[in-house]
PDB file of C-alpha atoms in Angstrom:
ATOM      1  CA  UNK A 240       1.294 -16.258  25.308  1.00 44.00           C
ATOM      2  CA  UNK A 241       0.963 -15.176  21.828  1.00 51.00           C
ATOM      3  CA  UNK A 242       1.427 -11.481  22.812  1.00 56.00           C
ATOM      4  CA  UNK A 243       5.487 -12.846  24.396  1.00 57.00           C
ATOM      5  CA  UNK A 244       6.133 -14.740  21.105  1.00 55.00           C
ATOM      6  CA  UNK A 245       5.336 -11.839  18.705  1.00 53.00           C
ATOM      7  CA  UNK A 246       7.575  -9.795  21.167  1.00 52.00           C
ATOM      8  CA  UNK A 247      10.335 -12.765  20.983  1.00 55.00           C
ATOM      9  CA  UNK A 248      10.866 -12.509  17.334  1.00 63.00           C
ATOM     10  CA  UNK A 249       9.339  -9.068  15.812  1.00 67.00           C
ATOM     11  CA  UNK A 250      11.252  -9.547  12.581  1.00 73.00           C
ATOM     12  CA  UNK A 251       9.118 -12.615  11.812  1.00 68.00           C
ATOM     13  CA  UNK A 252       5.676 -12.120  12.810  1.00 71.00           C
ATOM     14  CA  UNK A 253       3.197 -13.930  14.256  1.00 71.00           C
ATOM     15  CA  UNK A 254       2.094 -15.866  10.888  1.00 67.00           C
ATOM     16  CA  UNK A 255      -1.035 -16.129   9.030  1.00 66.00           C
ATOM     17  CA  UNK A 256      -2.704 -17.941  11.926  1.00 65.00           C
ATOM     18  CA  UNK A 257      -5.780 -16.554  13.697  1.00 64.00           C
ATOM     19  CA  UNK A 258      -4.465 -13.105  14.320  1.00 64.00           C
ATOM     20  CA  UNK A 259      -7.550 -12.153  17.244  1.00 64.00           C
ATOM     21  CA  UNK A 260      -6.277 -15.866  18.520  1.00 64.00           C
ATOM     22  CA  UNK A 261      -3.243 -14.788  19.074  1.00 64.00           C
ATOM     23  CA  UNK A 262      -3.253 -11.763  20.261  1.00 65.00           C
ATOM     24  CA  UNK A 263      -5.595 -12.478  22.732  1.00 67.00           C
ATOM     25  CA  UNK A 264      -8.504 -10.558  21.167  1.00 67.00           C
ATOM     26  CA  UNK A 265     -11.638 -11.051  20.340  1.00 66.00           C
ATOM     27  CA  UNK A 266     -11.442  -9.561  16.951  1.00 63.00           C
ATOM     28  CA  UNK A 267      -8.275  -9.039  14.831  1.00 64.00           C
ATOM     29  CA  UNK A 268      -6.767  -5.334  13.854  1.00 69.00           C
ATOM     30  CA  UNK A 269      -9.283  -3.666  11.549  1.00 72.00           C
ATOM     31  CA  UNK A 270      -6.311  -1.789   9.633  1.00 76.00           C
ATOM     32  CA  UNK A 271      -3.641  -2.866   6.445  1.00 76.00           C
ATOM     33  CA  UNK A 272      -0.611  -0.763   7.965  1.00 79.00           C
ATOM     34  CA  UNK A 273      -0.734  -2.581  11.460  1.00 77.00           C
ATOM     35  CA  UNK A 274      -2.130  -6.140   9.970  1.00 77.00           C
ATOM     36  CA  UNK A 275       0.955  -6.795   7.607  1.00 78.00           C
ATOM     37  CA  UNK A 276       3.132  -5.973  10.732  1.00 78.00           C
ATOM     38  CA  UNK A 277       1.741  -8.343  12.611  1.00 79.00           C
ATOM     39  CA  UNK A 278       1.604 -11.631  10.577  1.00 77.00           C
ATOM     40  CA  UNK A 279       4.826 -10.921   8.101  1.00 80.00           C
ATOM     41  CA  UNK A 280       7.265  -9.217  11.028  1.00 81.00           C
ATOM     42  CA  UNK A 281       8.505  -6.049  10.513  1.00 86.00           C
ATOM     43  CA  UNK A 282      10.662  -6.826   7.196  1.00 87.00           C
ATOM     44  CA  UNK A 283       8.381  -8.156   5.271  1.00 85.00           C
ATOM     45  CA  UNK A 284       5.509  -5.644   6.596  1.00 85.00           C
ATOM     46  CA  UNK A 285       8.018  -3.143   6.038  1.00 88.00           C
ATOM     47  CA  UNK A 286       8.629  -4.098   2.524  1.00 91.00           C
ATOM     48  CA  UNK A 287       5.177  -4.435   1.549  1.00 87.00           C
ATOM     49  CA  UNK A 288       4.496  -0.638   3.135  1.00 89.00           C
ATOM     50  CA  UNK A 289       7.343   0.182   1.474  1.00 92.00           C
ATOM     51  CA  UNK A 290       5.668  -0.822  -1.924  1.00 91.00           C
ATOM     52  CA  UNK A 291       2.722   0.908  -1.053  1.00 90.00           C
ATOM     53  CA  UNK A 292       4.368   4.260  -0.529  1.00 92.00           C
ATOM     54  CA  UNK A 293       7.139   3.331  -3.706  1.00 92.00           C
ATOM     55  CA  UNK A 294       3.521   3.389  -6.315  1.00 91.00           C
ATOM     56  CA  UNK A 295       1.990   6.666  -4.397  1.00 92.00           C
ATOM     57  CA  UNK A 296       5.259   8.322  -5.268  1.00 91.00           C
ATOM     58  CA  UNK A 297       5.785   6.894  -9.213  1.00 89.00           C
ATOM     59  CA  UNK A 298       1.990   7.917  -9.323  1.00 88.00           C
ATOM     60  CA  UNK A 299       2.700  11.678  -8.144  1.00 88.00           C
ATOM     61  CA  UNK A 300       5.853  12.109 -10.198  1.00 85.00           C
ATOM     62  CA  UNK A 301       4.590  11.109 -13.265  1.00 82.00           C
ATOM     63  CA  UNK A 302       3.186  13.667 -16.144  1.00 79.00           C
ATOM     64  CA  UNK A 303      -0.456  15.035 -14.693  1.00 81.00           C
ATOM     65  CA  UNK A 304      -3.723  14.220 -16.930  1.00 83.00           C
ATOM     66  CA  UNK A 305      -7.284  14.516 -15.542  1.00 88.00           C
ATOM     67  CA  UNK A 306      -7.153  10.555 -15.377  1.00 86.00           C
ATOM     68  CA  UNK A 307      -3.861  10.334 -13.664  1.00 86.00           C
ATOM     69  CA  UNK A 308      -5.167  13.210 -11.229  1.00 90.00           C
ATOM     70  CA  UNK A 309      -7.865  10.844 -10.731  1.00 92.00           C
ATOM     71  CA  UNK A 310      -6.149   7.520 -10.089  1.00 91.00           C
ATOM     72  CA  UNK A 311      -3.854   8.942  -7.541  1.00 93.00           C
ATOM     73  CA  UNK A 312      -7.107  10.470  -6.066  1.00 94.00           C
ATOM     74  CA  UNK A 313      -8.856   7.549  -5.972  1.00 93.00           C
ATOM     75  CA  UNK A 314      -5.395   5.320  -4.541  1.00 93.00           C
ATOM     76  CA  UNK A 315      -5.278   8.219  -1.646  1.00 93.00           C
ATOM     77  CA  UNK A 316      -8.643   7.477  -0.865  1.00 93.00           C
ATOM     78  CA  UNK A 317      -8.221   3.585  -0.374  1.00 90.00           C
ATOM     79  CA  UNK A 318      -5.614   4.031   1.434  1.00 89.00           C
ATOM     80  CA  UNK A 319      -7.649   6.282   3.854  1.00 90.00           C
ATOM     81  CA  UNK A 320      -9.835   3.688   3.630  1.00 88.00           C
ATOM     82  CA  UNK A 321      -7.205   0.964   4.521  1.00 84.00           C
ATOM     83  CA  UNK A 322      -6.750   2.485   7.463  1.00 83.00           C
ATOM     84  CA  UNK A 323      -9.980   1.133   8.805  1.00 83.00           C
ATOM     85  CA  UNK A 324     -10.068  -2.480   6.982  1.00 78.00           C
ATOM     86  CA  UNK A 325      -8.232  -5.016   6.792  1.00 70.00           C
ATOM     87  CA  UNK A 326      -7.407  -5.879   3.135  1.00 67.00           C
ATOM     88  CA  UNK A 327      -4.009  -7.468   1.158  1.00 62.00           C
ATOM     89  CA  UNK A 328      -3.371  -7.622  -2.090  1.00 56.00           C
ATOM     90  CA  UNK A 329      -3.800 -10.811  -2.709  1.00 56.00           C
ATOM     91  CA  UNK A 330      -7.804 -11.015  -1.355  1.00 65.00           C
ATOM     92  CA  UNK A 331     -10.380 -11.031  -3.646  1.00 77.00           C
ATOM     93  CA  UNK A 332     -12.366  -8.563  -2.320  1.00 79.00           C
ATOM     94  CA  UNK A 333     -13.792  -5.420  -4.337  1.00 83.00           C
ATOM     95  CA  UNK A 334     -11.512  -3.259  -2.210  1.00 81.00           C
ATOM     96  CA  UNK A 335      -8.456  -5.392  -2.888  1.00 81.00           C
ATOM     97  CA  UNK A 336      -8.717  -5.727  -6.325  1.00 85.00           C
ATOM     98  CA  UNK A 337      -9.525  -1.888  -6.641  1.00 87.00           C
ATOM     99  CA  UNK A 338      -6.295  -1.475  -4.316  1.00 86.00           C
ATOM    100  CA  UNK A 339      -4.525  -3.953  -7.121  1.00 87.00           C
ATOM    101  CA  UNK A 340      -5.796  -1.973 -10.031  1.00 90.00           C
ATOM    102  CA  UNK A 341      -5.218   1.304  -8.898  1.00 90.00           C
ATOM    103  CA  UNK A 342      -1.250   0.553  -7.563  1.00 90.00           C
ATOM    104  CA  UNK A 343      -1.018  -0.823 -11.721  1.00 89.00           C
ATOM    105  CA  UNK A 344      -1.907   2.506 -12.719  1.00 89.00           C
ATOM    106  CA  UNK A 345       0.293   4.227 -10.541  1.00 89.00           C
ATOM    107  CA  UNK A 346       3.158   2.242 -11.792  1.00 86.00           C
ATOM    108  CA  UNK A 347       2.122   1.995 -15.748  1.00 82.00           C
ATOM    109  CA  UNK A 348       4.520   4.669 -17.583  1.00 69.00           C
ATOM    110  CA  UNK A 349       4.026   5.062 -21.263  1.00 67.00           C
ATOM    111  CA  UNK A 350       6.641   4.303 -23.096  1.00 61.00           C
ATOM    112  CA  UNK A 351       6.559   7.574 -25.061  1.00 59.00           C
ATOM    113  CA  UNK A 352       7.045   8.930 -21.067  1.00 61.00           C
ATOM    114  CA  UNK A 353      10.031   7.612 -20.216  1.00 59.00           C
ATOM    115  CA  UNK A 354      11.091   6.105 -16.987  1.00 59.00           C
ATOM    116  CA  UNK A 355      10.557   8.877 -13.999  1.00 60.00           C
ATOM    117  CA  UNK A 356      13.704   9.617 -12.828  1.00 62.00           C
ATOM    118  CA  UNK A 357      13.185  12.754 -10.828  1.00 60.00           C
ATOM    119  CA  UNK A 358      10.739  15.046 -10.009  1.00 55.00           C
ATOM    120  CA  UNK A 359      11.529  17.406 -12.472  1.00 55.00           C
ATOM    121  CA  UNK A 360      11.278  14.889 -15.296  1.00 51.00           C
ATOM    122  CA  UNK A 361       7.657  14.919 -15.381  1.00 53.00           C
ATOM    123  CA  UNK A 362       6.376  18.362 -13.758  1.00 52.00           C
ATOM    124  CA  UNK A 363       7.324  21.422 -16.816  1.00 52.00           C
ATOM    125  CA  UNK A 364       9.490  23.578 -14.204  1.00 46.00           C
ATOM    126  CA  UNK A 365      10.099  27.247 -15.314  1.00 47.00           C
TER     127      UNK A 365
END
């Protein structure tokens, strides 16, 4: 039942309801790529992967330290991690607000920085 309304309207999602309910599980999807999908539809779920993969990128581009080597380390890792658990930003779990702190990282820019505009505004290409 739940399984034909999800594939009636895949834009929209099934909701923030019990999501092993209904899809006729015992257990919901242990994984934050397949978990937005299914509650938010596939434009919100989208959009928040899209976000996701948006502060990876900033992250990358901007100017390399030891501590921005790290934070994009450590954001790689939870999201290797988020493959396997379930977790929003929005939770209050350790793992979400690690996930929360690390995406503000990826996105902070000093000022003296500049915005990131391309690639080769941050990386010294010779």
């Amino acid at each position: 039942m739940s399984l034909e309304r999800l594939a009636e309207d895949p834009m929209l999602g099934i909701g923030f309801a019990d999501t092993a309910a209904e899809i006729g599980a015992s257990r919901g999807p242990h994984n934050s790529y397949i978990y937005p999908l299914l509650n938010t539809g596939l434009i919100a779920g989208g959009l928040y992967l899209g976000a996701l993969v948006y502060a990876l990128g900033q992250g990358i581009r901007t100017r390399w330290t030891p501590w921005t080597a790290f934070v994009v380390g450590l954001t790689v890792a939870i999201f290797l991690y988020m493959g396997f658990e379930s977790l929003f930003l929005g939770g209050l779990s350790p793992s979400s607000i690690m996930l929360g702190i690390c995406l503000g990282l990826l996105l902070y820019s000093p000022a003296d920085d500049g915005p990131v505009t391309d690639l080769r505004s941050k990386f010294h290409v010779r």
